[in-house]
Short mmCIF file of C-alpha atoms in Angstrom, two decimals:
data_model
loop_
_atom_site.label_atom_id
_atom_site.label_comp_id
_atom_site.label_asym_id
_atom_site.label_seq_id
_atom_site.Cartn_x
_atom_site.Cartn_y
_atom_site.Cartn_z
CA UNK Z 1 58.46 -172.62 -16.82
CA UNK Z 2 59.54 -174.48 -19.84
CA UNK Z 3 56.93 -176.67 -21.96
CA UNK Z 4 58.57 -179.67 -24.07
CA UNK Z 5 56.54 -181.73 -26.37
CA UNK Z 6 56.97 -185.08 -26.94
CA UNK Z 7 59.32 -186.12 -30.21
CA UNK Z 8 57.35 -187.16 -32.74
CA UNK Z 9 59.37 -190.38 -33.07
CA UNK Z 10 57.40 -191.31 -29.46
CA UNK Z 11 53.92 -190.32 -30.30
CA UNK Z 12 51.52 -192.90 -30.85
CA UNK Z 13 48.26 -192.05 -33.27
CA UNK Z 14 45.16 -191.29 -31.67
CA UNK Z 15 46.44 -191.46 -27.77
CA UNK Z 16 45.37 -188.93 -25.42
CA UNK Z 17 49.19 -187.88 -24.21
CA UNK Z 18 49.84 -187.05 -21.09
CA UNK Z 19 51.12 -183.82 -19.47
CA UNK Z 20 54.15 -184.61 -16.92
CA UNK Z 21 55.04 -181.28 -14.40
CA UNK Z 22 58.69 -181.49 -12.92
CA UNK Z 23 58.53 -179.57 -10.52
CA UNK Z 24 62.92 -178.69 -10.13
CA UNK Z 25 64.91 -178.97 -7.18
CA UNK Z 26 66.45 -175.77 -5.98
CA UNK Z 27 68.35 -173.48 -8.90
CA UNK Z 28 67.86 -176.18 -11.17
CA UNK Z 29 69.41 -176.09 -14.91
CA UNK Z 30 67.07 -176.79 -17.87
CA UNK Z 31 69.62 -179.60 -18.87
CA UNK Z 32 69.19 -181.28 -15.49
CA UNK Z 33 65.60 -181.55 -15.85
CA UNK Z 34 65.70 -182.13 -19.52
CA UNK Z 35 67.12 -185.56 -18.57
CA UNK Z 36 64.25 -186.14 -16.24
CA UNK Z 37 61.75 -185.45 -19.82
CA UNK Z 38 63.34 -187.58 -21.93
CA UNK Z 39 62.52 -190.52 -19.70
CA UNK Z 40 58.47 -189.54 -19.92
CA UNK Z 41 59.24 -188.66 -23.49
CA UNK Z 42 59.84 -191.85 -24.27
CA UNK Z 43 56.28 -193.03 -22.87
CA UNK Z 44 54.38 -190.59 -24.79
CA UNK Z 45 54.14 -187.59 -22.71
CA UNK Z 46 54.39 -183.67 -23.15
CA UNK Z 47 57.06 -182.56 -19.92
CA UNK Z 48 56.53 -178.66 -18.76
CA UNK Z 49 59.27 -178.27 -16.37
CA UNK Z 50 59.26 -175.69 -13.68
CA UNK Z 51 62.88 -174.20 -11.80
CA UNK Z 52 62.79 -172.76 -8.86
CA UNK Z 53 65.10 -169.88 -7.52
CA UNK Z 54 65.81 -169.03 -3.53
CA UNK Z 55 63.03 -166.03 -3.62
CA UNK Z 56 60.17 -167.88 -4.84
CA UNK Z 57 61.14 -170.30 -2.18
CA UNK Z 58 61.30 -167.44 0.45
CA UNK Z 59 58.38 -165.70 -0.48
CA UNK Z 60 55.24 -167.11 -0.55
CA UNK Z 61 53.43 -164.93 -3.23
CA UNK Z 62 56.33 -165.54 -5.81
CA UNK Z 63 55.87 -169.27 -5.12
CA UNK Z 64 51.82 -168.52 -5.64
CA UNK Z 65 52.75 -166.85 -9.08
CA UNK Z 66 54.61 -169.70 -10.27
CA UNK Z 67 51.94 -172.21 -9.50
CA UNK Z 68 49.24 -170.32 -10.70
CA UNK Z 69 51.25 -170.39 -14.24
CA UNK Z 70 51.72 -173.64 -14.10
CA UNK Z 71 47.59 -174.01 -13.49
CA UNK Z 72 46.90 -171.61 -16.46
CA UNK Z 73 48.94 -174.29 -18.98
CA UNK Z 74 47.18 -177.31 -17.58
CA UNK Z 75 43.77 -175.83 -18.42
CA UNK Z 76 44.83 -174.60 -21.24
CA UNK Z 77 42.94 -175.46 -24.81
CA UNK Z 78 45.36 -177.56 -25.54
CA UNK Z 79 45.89 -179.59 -22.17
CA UNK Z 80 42.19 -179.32 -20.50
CA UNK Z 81 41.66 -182.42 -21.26
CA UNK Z 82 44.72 -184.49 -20.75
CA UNK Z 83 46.02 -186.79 -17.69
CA UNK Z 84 48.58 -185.22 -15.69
CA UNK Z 85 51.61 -186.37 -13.94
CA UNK Z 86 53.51 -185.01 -11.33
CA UNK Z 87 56.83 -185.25 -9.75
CA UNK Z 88 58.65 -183.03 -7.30
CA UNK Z 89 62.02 -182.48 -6.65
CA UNK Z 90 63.17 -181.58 -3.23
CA UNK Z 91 61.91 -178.15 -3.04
CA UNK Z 92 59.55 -178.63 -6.10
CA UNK Z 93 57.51 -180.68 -3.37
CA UNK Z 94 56.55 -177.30 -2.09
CA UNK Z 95 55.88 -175.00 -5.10
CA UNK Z 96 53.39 -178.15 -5.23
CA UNK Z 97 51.48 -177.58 -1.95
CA UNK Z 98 51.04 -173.81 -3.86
CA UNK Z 99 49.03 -175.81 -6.89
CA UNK Z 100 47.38 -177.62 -4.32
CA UNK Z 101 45.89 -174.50 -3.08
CA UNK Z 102 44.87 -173.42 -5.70
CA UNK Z 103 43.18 -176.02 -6.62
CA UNK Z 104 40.94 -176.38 -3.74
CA UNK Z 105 40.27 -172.82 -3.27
CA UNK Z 106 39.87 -171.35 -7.16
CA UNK Z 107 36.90 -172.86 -9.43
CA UNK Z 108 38.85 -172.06 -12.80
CA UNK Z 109 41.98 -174.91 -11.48
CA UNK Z 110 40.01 -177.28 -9.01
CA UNK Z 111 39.35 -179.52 -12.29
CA UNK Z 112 42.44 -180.50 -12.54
CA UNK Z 113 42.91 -182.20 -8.77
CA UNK Z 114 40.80 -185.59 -10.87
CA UNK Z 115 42.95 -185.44 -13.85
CA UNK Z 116 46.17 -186.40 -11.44
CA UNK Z 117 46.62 -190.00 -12.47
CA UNK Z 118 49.94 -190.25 -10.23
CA UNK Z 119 52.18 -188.28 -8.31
CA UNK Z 120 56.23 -188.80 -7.30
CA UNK Z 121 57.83 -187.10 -4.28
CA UNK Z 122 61.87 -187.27 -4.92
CA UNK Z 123 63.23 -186.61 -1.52
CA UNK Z 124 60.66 -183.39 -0.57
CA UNK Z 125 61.16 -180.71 1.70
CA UNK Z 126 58.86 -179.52 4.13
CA UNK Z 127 58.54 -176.52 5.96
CA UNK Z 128 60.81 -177.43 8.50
CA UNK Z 129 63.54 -178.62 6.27
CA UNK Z 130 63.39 -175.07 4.38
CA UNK Z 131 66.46 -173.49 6.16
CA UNK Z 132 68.32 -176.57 6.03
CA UNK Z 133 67.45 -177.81 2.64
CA UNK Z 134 68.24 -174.09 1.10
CA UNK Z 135 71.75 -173.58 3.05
CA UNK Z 136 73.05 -176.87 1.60
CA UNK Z 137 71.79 -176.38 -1.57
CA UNK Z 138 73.65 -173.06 -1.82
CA UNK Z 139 76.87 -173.41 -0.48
CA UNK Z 140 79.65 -176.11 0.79
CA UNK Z 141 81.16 -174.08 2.87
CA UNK Z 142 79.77 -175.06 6.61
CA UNK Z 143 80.27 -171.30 7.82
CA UNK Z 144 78.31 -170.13 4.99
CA UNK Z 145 75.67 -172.39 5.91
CA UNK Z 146 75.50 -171.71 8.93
CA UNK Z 147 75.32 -168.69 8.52
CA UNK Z 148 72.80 -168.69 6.02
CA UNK Z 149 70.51 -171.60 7.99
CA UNK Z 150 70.36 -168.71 10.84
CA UNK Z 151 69.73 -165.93 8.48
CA UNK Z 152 66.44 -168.00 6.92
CA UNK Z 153 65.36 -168.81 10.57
CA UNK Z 154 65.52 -165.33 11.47
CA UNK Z 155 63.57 -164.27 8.82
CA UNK Z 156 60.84 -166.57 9.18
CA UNK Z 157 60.33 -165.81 12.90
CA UNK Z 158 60.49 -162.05 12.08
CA UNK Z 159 57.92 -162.29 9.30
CA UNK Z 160 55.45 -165.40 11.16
CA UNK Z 161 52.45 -163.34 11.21
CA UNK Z 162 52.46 -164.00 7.03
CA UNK Z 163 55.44 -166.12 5.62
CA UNK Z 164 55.57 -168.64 8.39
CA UNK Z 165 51.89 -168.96 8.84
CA UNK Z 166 51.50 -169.42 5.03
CA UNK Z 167 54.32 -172.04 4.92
CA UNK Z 168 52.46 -173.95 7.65
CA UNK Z 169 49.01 -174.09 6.11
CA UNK Z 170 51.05 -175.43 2.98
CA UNK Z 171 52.06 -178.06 4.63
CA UNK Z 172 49.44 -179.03 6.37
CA UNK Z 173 47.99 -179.44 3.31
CA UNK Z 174 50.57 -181.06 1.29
CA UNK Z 175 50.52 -183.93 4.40
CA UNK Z 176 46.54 -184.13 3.88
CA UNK Z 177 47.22 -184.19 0.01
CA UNK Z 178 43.08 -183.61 -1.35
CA UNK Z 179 44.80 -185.33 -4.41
CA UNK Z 180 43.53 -189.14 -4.72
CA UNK Z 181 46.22 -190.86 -6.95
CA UNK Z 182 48.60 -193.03 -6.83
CA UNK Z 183 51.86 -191.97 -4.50
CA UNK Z 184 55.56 -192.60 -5.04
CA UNK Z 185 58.28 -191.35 -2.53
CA UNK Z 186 61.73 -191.58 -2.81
CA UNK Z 187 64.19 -190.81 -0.43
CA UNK Z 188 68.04 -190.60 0.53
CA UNK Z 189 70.20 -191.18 3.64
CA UNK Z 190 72.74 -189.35 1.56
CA UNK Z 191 70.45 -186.37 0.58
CA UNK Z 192 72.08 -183.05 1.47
CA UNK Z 193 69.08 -180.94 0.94
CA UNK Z 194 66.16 -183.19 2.16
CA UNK Z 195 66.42 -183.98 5.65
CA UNK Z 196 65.81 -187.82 6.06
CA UNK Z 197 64.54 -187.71 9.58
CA UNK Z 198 61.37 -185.61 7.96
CA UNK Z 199 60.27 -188.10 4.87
CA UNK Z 200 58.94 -190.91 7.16
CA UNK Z 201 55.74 -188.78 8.21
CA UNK Z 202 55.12 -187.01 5.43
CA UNK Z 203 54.81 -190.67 3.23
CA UNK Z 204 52.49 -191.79 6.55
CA UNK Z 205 50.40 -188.62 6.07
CA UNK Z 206 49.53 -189.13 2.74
CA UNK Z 207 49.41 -192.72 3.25
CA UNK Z 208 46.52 -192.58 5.62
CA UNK Z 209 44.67 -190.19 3.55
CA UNK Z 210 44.17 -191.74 0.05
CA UNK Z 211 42.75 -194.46 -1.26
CA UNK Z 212 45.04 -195.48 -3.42
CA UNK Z 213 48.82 -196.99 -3.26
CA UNK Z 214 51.16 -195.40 -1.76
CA UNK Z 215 55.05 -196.41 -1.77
CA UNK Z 216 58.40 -195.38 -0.91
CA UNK Z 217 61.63 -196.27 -1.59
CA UNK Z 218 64.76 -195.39 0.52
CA UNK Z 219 68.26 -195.96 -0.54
#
């Protein structure tokens, strides 16, 4: 986890700025997502951006470590107070459904669910796009792949009792998001990682639980 401030040359005196989370796509540079901050940047905002590697993916409790840093710097002195942002990458979409358990189950993060002012889903993965999404994003090679896709789907039937059960309650949550802000999904036919067949239901989900707008583009 990386925390940028905004440039000074983009600050405006006596605003409240507020904090954008990027939550990266899988194995994610720092200059990828540094792109992605300089947009927000220029609209005032402090970026913390968060990468993701294939074992915090894998294992839940890594993913829950990650998240619960994230949490820690939100109600931090400093940030406590602020508006926050978020947007999810592909994977990122899930190390999100880990702050949104913690938020509903701890009272030290569950303050920060009503300072959400928006959220944006860039092509997300879901549980059942895990072995796919994580093959692709890993390797070209189709044996490799393949190989790996069956490797992942091994592993999650062999360890169901606790991995798979956790993924599942993740996203049953993430699809009955406790969030109430403002939605933005964008999505792929091209997408590699993100299975497009998936992104339909998970905008409807979310659409029939908030109050607020809800959109999604497809390209």
């Amino acid at each position: 986890m990386e925390l940028h401030p905004c440039p000074e040359e983009f600050k405006q005196a006596g605003e409240v700025r507020p904090v954008v989370v990027l939550f990266g796509w899988l194995l994610a540079k720092s200059r990828h997502l540094h792109k992605y901050g300089e947009l927000y940047h220029q609209h005032g905002a402090d970026v913390v951006t968060v990468k993701l590697e294939v074992m915090e993916i894998l294992r839940p409790q890594k993913a829950e470590e990650v998240a619960s840093k994230v949490l820690n710097e939100l109600t931090s002195a400093e940030n406590n107070h602020r508006p926050v942002i978020v947007h999810g990458f592909s994977v990122g979409g899930y190390l999100y459904s880990h702050v949104l358990n913690l938020m509903e189950t701890s009272d030290k993060f569950s303050p920060v669910k009503d300072r959400i002012r928006g959220q944006v889903f860039d092509s997300p993965v879901d549980f059942a796009g895990i072995p796919y999404g994580i093959s692709n994003a890993t390797s070209e090679n189709p044996v490799l792949r393949w190989l790996m896709r069956s490797s992942i789907e091994s592993y999650l039937a062999v360890f169901a009792r606790y991995t798979t059960k956790v993924y599942l309650a993740h996203s049953h949550l993430f699809h009955n998001n406790p969030v109430r802000s403002p939605a933005l999904f964008l999505f792929s036919k091209d997408d590699k990682i993100a299975d497009v067949k998936h992104m339909p239901s998970m905008r409807g989900s979310l659409e029939g639980q908030t109050e607020h707008e809800c959109e999604a583009e497809m390209f």
